Short mmCIF file of C-alpha atoms in Angstrom, two decimals:
data_model
loop_
_atom_site.label_atom_id
_atom_site.label_comp_id
_atom_site.label_asym_id
_atom_site.label_seq_id
_atom_site.Cartn_x
_atom_site.Cartn_y
_atom_site.Cartn_z
CA UNK A 1 54.81 -87.65 108.14
CA UNK A 2 56.10 -84.12 107.67
CA UNK A 3 55.50 -80.52 108.74
CA UNK A 4 57.05 -77.14 108.18
CA UNK A 5 59.23 -75.70 110.91
CA UNK A 6 57.53 -72.85 112.76
CA UNK A 7 59.20 -69.44 112.98
CA UNK A 8 60.90 -70.09 116.33
CA UNK A 9 62.11 -73.50 115.19
CA UNK A 10 63.51 -72.05 111.96
CA UNK A 11 65.34 -69.35 113.90
CA UNK A 12 66.96 -71.94 116.18
CA UNK A 13 67.86 -74.23 113.28
CA UNK A 14 69.32 -71.45 111.12
CA UNK A 15 71.13 -72.82 108.08
CA UNK A 16 71.86 -76.08 109.86
CA UNK A 17 75.60 -75.47 109.69
CA UNK A 18 76.00 -73.96 113.16
CA UNK A 19 75.35 -76.02 116.29
CA UNK A 20 72.63 -74.91 118.71
CA UNK A 21 72.76 -77.81 121.13
CA UNK A 22 70.92 -78.48 124.37
CA UNK A 23 72.43 -81.08 126.73
CA UNK A 24 70.75 -82.91 129.60
CA UNK A 25 73.42 -84.72 131.70
CA UNK A 26 72.68 -87.29 134.39
CA UNK A 27 74.79 -89.53 136.61
CA UNK A 28 73.78 -93.11 137.16
CA UNK A 29 75.18 -95.63 139.62
CA UNK A 30 74.79 -99.31 138.78
CA UNK A 31 75.10 -101.59 135.76
CA UNK A 32 73.61 -100.51 132.43
CA UNK A 33 73.73 -102.73 129.37
CA UNK A 34 74.25 -101.18 125.95
CA UNK A 35 71.53 -103.43 124.52
CA UNK A 36 69.06 -102.10 127.12
CA UNK A 37 69.98 -98.51 126.29
CA UNK A 38 69.49 -99.10 122.56
CA UNK A 39 66.16 -100.82 123.23
CA UNK A 40 64.98 -97.90 125.38
CA UNK A 41 65.94 -95.36 122.71
CA UNK A 42 64.15 -97.43 120.07
CA UNK A 43 60.93 -97.41 122.11
CA UNK A 44 61.27 -93.66 122.73
CA UNK A 45 61.61 -93.07 118.99
CA UNK A 46 58.50 -95.17 118.46
CA UNK A 47 56.61 -92.91 120.88
CA UNK A 48 57.86 -89.57 119.52
CA UNK A 49 57.68 -89.36 115.70
CA UNK A 50 59.84 -86.23 115.47
CA UNK A 51 62.72 -88.14 117.11
CA UNK A 52 62.82 -90.06 113.83
CA UNK A 53 62.78 -86.89 111.73
CA UNK A 54 65.33 -85.44 109.35
CA UNK A 55 65.13 -81.87 108.05
CA UNK A 56 64.52 -81.43 104.32
CA UNK A 57 64.16 -78.27 102.28
CA UNK A 58 61.49 -77.61 99.66
CA UNK A 59 61.86 -75.67 96.41
CA UNK A 60 61.39 -72.40 98.32
CA UNK A 61 64.21 -73.31 100.74
CA UNK A 62 61.70 -73.75 103.55
CA UNK A 63 62.73 -76.50 106.04
CA UNK A 64 60.44 -79.40 106.96
CA UNK A 65 60.57 -82.07 109.63
CA UNK A 66 60.22 -85.36 107.75
CA UNK A 67 59.97 -88.68 109.59
CA UNK A 68 62.29 -91.41 108.41
CA UNK A 69 61.09 -95.00 108.83
CA UNK A 70 64.44 -96.51 107.80
CA UNK A 71 65.44 -99.01 110.49
CA UNK A 72 68.98 -97.59 110.46
CA UNK A 73 67.73 -94.07 111.31
CA UNK A 74 68.40 -94.50 115.03
CA UNK A 75 69.52 -92.21 117.83
CA UNK A 76 73.31 -92.66 117.79
CA UNK A 77 75.28 -93.61 120.91
CA UNK A 78 78.90 -92.56 121.43
CA UNK A 79 80.64 -94.44 124.24
CA UNK A 80 83.79 -93.08 125.89
CA UNK A 81 85.78 -94.41 128.84
CA UNK A 82 85.11 -92.50 132.05
CA UNK A 83 88.30 -90.82 133.30
CA UNK A 84 87.08 -88.72 136.25
CA UNK A 85 84.04 -87.20 137.95
CA UNK A 86 84.49 -84.08 135.79
CA UNK A 87 85.00 -85.91 132.49
CA UNK A 88 81.36 -85.37 131.48
CA UNK A 89 81.86 -81.60 131.57
CA UNK A 90 84.62 -81.87 128.96
CA UNK A 91 82.38 -84.05 126.80
CA UNK A 92 79.59 -81.48 127.16
CA UNK A 93 81.75 -78.70 125.74
CA UNK A 94 82.68 -81.01 122.86
CA UNK A 95 79.01 -81.72 122.19
CA UNK A 96 78.26 -77.99 122.05
CA UNK A 97 80.48 -77.75 118.99
CA UNK A 98 79.33 -80.90 117.19
CA UNK A 99 76.88 -80.12 114.40
CA UNK A 100 73.87 -82.36 113.80
CA UNK A 101 73.64 -83.65 110.23
CA UNK A 102 69.87 -83.38 110.00
CA UNK A 103 69.77 -85.17 106.66
CA UNK A 104 71.31 -88.44 107.83
CA UNK A 105 70.51 -88.77 111.55
CA UNK A 106 67.94 -87.72 114.17
CA UNK A 107 68.28 -84.39 115.97
CA UNK A 108 69.12 -86.29 119.16
CA UNK A 109 72.19 -88.29 120.17
CA UNK A 110 73.67 -89.91 123.28
CA UNK A 111 77.16 -89.66 124.74
CA UNK A 112 77.80 -92.33 127.38
CA UNK A 113 80.77 -91.65 129.67
CA UNK A 114 81.05 -95.23 130.85
CA UNK A 115 82.69 -96.38 134.08
CA UNK A 116 82.71 -99.66 135.95
CA UNK A 117 80.09 -98.80 138.55
CA UNK A 118 79.10 -95.25 137.66
CA UNK A 119 78.39 -93.48 134.38
CA UNK A 120 77.30 -90.09 133.13
CA UNK A 121 74.99 -89.99 130.12
CA UNK A 122 74.51 -86.86 128.01
CA UNK A 123 71.27 -86.56 126.07
CA UNK A 124 72.04 -84.05 123.31
CA UNK A 125 69.35 -82.35 121.23
CA UNK A 126 69.28 -79.69 118.57
CA UNK A 127 67.41 -76.88 120.31
CA UNK A 128 65.08 -76.48 117.32
CA UNK A 129 63.59 -79.87 118.17
CA UNK A 130 62.54 -79.38 121.79
CA UNK A 131 62.84 -77.34 124.95
CA UNK A 132 63.95 -78.23 128.46
CA UNK A 133 60.54 -79.49 129.59
CA UNK A 134 60.29 -81.95 126.71
CA UNK A 135 63.83 -83.22 127.21
CA UNK A 136 63.17 -83.92 130.90
CA UNK A 137 60.01 -85.80 129.95
CA UNK A 138 62.02 -87.95 127.53
CA UNK A 139 64.65 -88.51 130.24
CA UNK A 140 61.95 -89.82 132.58
CA UNK A 141 60.83 -92.24 129.85
CA UNK A 142 64.41 -93.36 129.21
CA UNK A 143 65.00 -94.18 132.88
CA UNK A 144 61.68 -96.01 133.11
CA UNK A 145 62.60 -98.17 130.09
CA UNK A 146 66.13 -98.83 131.31
CA UNK A 147 64.60 -100.16 134.52
CA UNK A 148 61.78 -102.06 132.80
CA UNK A 149 62.23 -102.69 129.05
CA UNK A 150 58.57 -103.73 128.79
CA UNK A 151 57.20 -100.50 130.27
CA UNK A 152 54.46 -98.74 128.34
CA UNK A 153 55.43 -95.09 127.81
CA UNK A 154 52.45 -94.33 125.60
CA UNK A 155 52.30 -92.69 122.19
CA UNK A 156 52.64 -88.99 121.44
CA UNK A 157 50.10 -87.40 119.14
CA UNK A 158 52.59 -85.11 117.38
CA UNK A 159 52.11 -81.41 116.78
CA UNK A 160 51.61 -81.04 113.02
CA UNK A 161 51.50 -77.26 112.82
CA UNK A 162 50.10 -74.11 114.34
CA UNK A 163 46.56 -75.45 114.02
CA UNK A 164 47.41 -78.08 116.64
CA UNK A 165 48.51 -75.59 119.30
CA UNK A 166 45.96 -72.79 118.90
CA UNK A 167 42.25 -73.37 119.60
CA UNK A 168 40.07 -73.24 116.47
CA UNK A 169 37.92 -70.43 117.82
CA UNK A 170 41.05 -68.30 118.26
CA UNK A 171 42.79 -69.33 115.03
CA UNK A 172 39.68 -68.90 112.89
CA UNK A 173 38.57 -65.63 114.45
CA UNK A 174 38.80 -63.02 111.68
CA UNK A 175 39.66 -60.18 114.04
CA UNK A 176 42.44 -62.17 115.73
CA UNK A 177 43.85 -63.32 112.42
CA UNK A 178 43.82 -59.87 110.83
CA UNK A 179 45.27 -58.12 113.88
CA UNK A 180 48.13 -60.57 114.41
CA UNK A 181 49.03 -60.79 110.73
CA UNK A 182 49.08 -56.98 110.59
CA UNK A 183 51.33 -56.76 113.65
CA UNK A 184 53.58 -59.43 112.15
CA UNK A 185 53.89 -57.53 108.88
CA UNK A 186 54.65 -54.30 110.72
CA UNK A 187 57.36 -56.09 112.70
CA UNK A 188 58.74 -57.49 109.45
CA UNK A 189 58.89 -54.02 107.94
CA UNK A 190 60.58 -52.62 111.05
CA UNK A 191 63.22 -55.34 110.89
CA UNK A 192 63.98 -54.54 107.26
CA UNK A 193 64.52 -50.88 108.18
CA UNK A 194 67.01 -51.58 110.97
CA UNK A 195 70.62 -51.24 109.75
CA UNK A 196 72.72 -54.21 110.83
CA UNK A 197 76.49 -54.55 110.73
CA UNK A 198 77.76 -57.75 109.16
CA UNK A 199 80.65 -58.27 111.58
CA UNK A 200 79.83 -60.49 114.52
CA UNK A 201 81.51 -60.15 117.90
CA UNK A 202 84.31 -62.67 118.19
CA UNK A 203 83.02 -65.28 120.65
CA UNK A 204 86.43 -66.66 121.57
CA UNK A 205 86.43 -69.58 124.02
CA UNK A 206 83.18 -71.07 125.34
CA UNK A 207 83.16 -72.23 128.96
CA UNK A 208 80.92 -73.55 131.73
CA UNK A 209 80.88 -73.07 135.50
CA UNK A 210 78.86 -75.29 137.81
CA UNK A 211 77.79 -75.29 141.45
CA UNK A 212 75.19 -76.87 143.69
CA UNK A 213 73.49 -76.10 147.01
CA UNK A 214 73.02 -78.89 149.54
CA UNK A 215 69.59 -80.02 150.70
CA UNK A 216 69.62 -77.86 153.82
CA UNK A 217 70.35 -74.58 152.05
CA UNK A 218 68.01 -75.44 149.15
CA UNK A 219 65.20 -75.96 151.65
CA UNK A 220 66.07 -72.70 153.41
CA UNK A 221 65.76 -70.84 150.10
CA UNK A 222 62.36 -72.40 149.39
CA UNK A 223 61.02 -71.61 152.87
CA UNK A 224 62.43 -68.08 152.73
CA UNK A 225 60.55 -67.44 149.47
CA UNK A 226 57.29 -68.91 150.77
CA UNK A 227 57.45 -66.80 153.92
CA UNK A 228 58.11 -63.63 151.96
CA UNK A 229 55.49 -64.43 149.27
CA UNK A 230 57.69 -64.36 146.21
CA UNK A 231 58.84 -67.21 144.01
CA UNK A 232 62.24 -68.86 143.98
CA UNK A 233 62.52 -67.77 140.36
CA UNK A 234 62.08 -64.11 141.30
CA UNK A 235 64.56 -64.35 144.17
CA UNK A 236 67.15 -65.89 141.86
CA UNK A 237 66.44 -63.32 139.12
CA UNK A 238 67.01 -60.47 141.58
CA UNK A 239 70.19 -62.14 142.79
CA UNK A 240 71.55 -62.62 139.27
CA UNK A 241 70.80 -59.01 138.28
CA UNK A 242 72.42 -57.73 141.49
CA UNK A 243 75.50 -59.91 140.98
CA UNK A 244 76.02 -58.71 137.41
CA UNK A 245 75.66 -55.10 138.54
CA UNK A 246 78.12 -55.45 141.42
CA UNK A 247 80.75 -57.28 139.36
CA UNK A 248 80.44 -55.65 135.93
CA UNK A 249 79.39 -52.18 137.22
CA UNK A 250 78.92 -49.82 134.24
CA UNK A 251 79.25 -52.73 131.79
CA UNK A 252 76.12 -54.36 133.25
CA UNK A 253 72.84 -53.85 131.36
CA UNK A 254 70.47 -54.46 134.31
CA UNK A 255 68.50 -56.76 132.05
CA UNK A 256 67.98 -60.53 131.91
CA UNK A 257 65.67 -62.54 129.67
CA UNK A 258 63.63 -65.39 131.13
CA UNK A 259 62.04 -68.14 129.04
CA UNK A 260 58.47 -68.94 130.02
CA UNK A 261 57.26 -72.50 129.45
CA UNK A 262 54.42 -72.09 126.95
CA UNK A 263 52.71 -75.13 128.50
CA UNK A 264 51.88 -73.03 131.57
CA UNK A 265 49.71 -70.79 129.39
CA UNK A 266 48.66 -73.20 126.65
CA UNK A 267 47.25 -76.49 128.00
CA UNK A 268 47.03 -77.94 124.49
CA UNK A 269 50.80 -78.50 124.55
CA UNK A 270 51.65 -81.40 126.87
CA UNK A 271 54.86 -81.97 128.81
CA UNK A 272 55.89 -84.84 126.55
CA UNK A 273 55.17 -83.01 123.31
CA UNK A 274 58.26 -82.56 121.16
CA UNK A 275 58.12 -78.77 120.85
CA UNK A 276 60.61 -75.91 120.99
CA UNK A 277 58.51 -72.74 120.87
CA UNK A 278 59.15 -70.58 123.91
CA UNK A 279 57.85 -67.34 125.33
CA UNK A 280 60.11 -64.75 126.89
CA UNK A 281 59.93 -61.93 129.40
CA UNK A 282 62.66 -59.39 130.18
CA UNK A 283 63.36 -58.22 133.73
CA UNK A 284 65.27 -55.30 135.21
CA UNK A 285 65.77 -54.17 138.80
CA UNK A 286 64.00 -51.08 140.02
CA UNK A 287 66.12 -48.60 142.02
CA UNK A 288 65.24 -50.07 145.43
CA UNK A 289 67.92 -49.79 148.09
CA UNK A 290 66.78 -52.79 150.13
CA UNK A 291 67.28 -56.27 148.67
CA UNK A 292 63.98 -57.70 149.95
CA UNK A 293 62.08 -54.71 148.57
CA UNK A 294 63.81 -55.27 145.23
CA UNK A 295 62.66 -58.90 145.13
CA UNK A 296 59.07 -57.95 145.97
CA UNK A 297 59.04 -55.15 143.40
CA UNK A 298 60.38 -57.54 140.78
CA UNK A 299 57.70 -60.09 141.72
CA UNK A 300 54.99 -57.53 140.99
CA UNK A 301 56.66 -56.83 137.65
CA UNK A 302 56.83 -60.54 136.83
CA UNK A 303 53.14 -60.98 137.69
CA UNK A 304 52.19 -58.09 135.40
CA UNK A 305 54.27 -59.38 132.49
CA UNK A 306 52.97 -62.94 132.80
CA UNK A 307 49.37 -61.69 132.95
CA UNK A 308 49.87 -59.87 129.64
CA UNK A 309 51.46 -62.82 127.80
CA UNK A 310 49.19 -64.17 125.09
CA UNK A 311 50.76 -67.30 123.56
CA UNK A 312 48.17 -67.58 120.80
CA UNK A 313 48.57 -64.01 119.53
CA UNK A 314 52.35 -64.23 119.74
CA UNK A 315 52.48 -67.46 117.74
CA UNK A 316 50.13 -66.11 115.07
CA UNK A 317 52.14 -62.90 114.83
CA UNK A 318 55.46 -64.73 114.54
CA UNK A 319 54.14 -67.00 111.80
CA UNK A 320 53.53 -63.84 109.78
CA UNK A 321 57.22 -62.91 110.17
CA UNK A 322 58.76 -65.74 108.11
CA UNK A 323 59.82 -63.30 105.32
CA UNK A 324 61.98 -61.44 107.87
CA UNK A 325 63.52 -64.52 109.45
CA UNK A 326 67.01 -63.93 108.10
CA UNK A 327 66.89 -60.28 109.11
CA UNK A 328 65.81 -61.19 112.64
CA UNK A 329 68.54 -63.82 112.89
CA UNK A 330 71.15 -61.32 111.72
CA UNK A 331 69.93 -58.81 114.29
CA UNK A 332 70.54 -61.36 117.04
CA UNK A 333 73.84 -62.53 115.61
CA UNK A 334 75.43 -59.21 114.67
CA UNK A 335 73.60 -56.68 116.84
CA UNK A 336 75.04 -55.26 120.05
CA UNK A 337 74.34 -57.23 123.19
CA UNK A 338 71.68 -55.53 125.31
CA UNK A 339 71.17 -57.96 128.18
CA UNK A 340 73.35 -59.54 130.84
CA UNK A 341 72.23 -63.13 130.30
CA UNK A 342 69.39 -65.51 129.74
CA UNK A 343 68.26 -67.06 133.02
CA UNK A 344 66.08 -70.16 133.16
CA UNK A 345 64.83 -72.06 136.19
CA UNK A 346 63.49 -75.52 135.34
CA UNK A 347 62.30 -75.92 138.92
CA UNK A 348 61.90 -79.24 140.68
CA UNK A 349 62.67 -82.27 138.51
CA UNK A 350 60.02 -84.81 139.45
CA UNK A 351 61.87 -87.99 138.43
CA UNK A 352 62.51 -90.94 140.78
CA UNK A 353 66.10 -91.67 141.74
CA UNK A 354 65.86 -95.25 143.01
CA UNK A 355 65.25 -97.98 140.45
CA UNK A 356 65.53 -101.77 140.63
CA UNK A 357 68.98 -102.04 139.05
CA UNK A 358 70.45 -98.58 139.38
CA UNK A 359 70.29 -95.25 141.17
CA UNK A 360 70.15 -91.82 139.54
CA UNK A 361 72.69 -90.00 141.66
CA UNK A 362 72.36 -86.64 139.89
CA UNK A 363 70.45 -84.92 137.15
CA UNK A 364 72.58 -81.90 136.35
CA UNK A 365 71.10 -78.67 135.10
CA UNK A 366 71.14 -78.57 131.30
CA UNK A 367 73.69 -76.63 129.30
CA UNK A 368 73.09 -74.92 125.98
CA UNK A 369 75.26 -73.12 123.46
CA UNK A 370 74.11 -71.47 120.25
CA UNK A 371 75.26 -69.07 117.54
CA UNK A 372 72.78 -66.20 118.02
CA UNK A 373 74.71 -63.41 119.72
CA UNK A 374 75.42 -63.26 123.45
CA UNK A 375 75.82 -66.84 124.70
CA UNK A 376 75.75 -65.98 128.42
CA UNK A 377 73.19 -68.31 129.99
CA UNK A 378 72.44 -69.40 133.56
CA UNK A 379 70.29 -72.51 134.05
CA UNK A 380 69.13 -73.99 137.33
CA UNK A 381 67.05 -76.96 138.44
CA UNK A 382 66.40 -78.91 141.63
CA UNK A 383 66.76 -82.67 141.91
CA UNK A 384 66.81 -84.74 145.09
CA UNK A 385 66.25 -81.48 146.99
CA UNK A 386 69.51 -79.96 145.74
CA UNK A 387 69.54 -76.80 143.65
CA UNK A 388 72.02 -77.15 140.79
CA UNK A 389 73.39 -74.42 138.50
CA UNK A 390 75.12 -74.36 135.12
CA UNK A 391 76.58 -71.06 133.89
CA UNK A 392 77.67 -70.89 130.24
CA UNK A 393 79.34 -68.02 128.41
CA UNK A 394 81.94 -67.10 125.82
CA UNK A 395 85.04 -65.03 126.56
CA UNK A 396 84.10 -62.57 123.80
CA UNK A 397 81.03 -61.56 125.80
CA UNK A 398 81.99 -62.31 129.40
CA UNK A 399 85.43 -63.18 130.68
CA UNK A 400 85.96 -66.32 132.73
CA UNK A 401 87.28 -64.17 135.59
CA UNK A 402 84.11 -62.06 135.64
CA UNK A 403 81.90 -65.14 135.34
CA UNK A 404 83.63 -66.77 138.32
CA UNK A 405 83.19 -63.54 140.32
CA UNK A 406 79.48 -63.41 139.39
CA UNK A 407 79.07 -67.03 140.46
CA UNK A 408 80.68 -66.26 143.85
CA UNK A 409 78.56 -63.14 144.23
CA UNK A 410 75.32 -65.04 143.52
CA UNK A 411 76.22 -67.54 146.24
CA UNK A 412 77.24 -64.81 148.66
CA UNK A 413 74.06 -62.75 148.14
CA UNK A 414 71.80 -65.73 148.72
CA UNK A 415 73.67 -66.82 151.82
CA UNK A 416 73.68 -63.30 153.20
CA UNK A 417 69.97 -62.66 152.80
CA UNK A 418 68.51 -66.14 153.27
CA UNK A 419 70.57 -66.99 156.34
CA UNK A 420 70.87 -63.66 158.13
CA UNK A 421 68.67 -63.38 161.27
CA UNK A 422 66.98 -60.12 160.27
CA UNK A 423 65.82 -61.55 156.94
CA UNK A 424 64.55 -64.72 158.57
CA UNK A 425 62.71 -62.73 161.24
CA UNK A 426 61.16 -60.58 158.51
CA UNK A 427 60.19 -63.72 156.60
CA UNK A 428 58.48 -65.37 159.56
CA UNK A 429 56.83 -62.32 161.04
#
């Protein structure tokens, strides 16, 4: 089984020599046997064909996912002795830098930080293979199989190309096809005309900051948003933009990019589909003086942008841009940074925590690090009613001192506005 990589997947994969790794860490309390873990991974590979795939190039240097039925083509497991509660963070930064050899092994691997009664497990993926939603779906399957090796996790009908994610009536419509191919060709031409310097910004040291809100404050945030009729995502976006502005001042761009899960707009793509194509919107704060008014104004902006997103047209247009792939990649890699960060909220992780033989104490927010320009990324998720954050960056784009100040400012802004009496009275009025 084989298929060509789509435009977005090719962009994330690049030349295969630079890591672009997505890590899902979780903490488990109880006894886990290595044989059970290997069995679970084997069954997961049986469900998801692209977890058995290598990447091969054709005569035109176009990459293909190609499934490998060799019994030795297994998801590798690296086991290290657990030294502390923070040891997994060190292993995460190591995994960021470790390149996948897509010719000899799957684009997924496991690092097991093994202790006597507690372990952290890192599920590491090349980002070209799948997005955060898919990785959480696979995590749910892994935990189910660790608890019950005989569990039936089903079989994925894999996406074999653009024809499997766009309805036939849309894909075969002459007007749609012509319009989107034309837009794609115009975008390709525009990219060729943009002059790009060939000297990348020196990234320097990559780092990660982490924090978590307890159940009480997490619930207060959720109730505050419901009462004021905006989403948690919009509240957090406003907070992040405000924090960058207050800390970085004139160096702030007042701009963050937010991935949008394509599954919310395209029901053909299921949660457990191995798929990495994402949509994106860009947000900026309007010049409102009041914080609550800023959040509500941003919510209206988000609603407008989401209403205009057309996943089918965008995918068709991007597939017409393959000739400009290298130019687009270079623009991201060498062009000047124009946004503060990428911010992604995975929302509530709906995975049980209590199993027969173990307990999932934590599912940490993912971390990601790639080679395409500004690496500054803030990810959040909520598990067991606790909102968890991971904040990644590189010193060449954002200093550790500034990042720590932004983290503190985000926390302070939320506590000020969610907890202060006037805001709560406004919310409940």
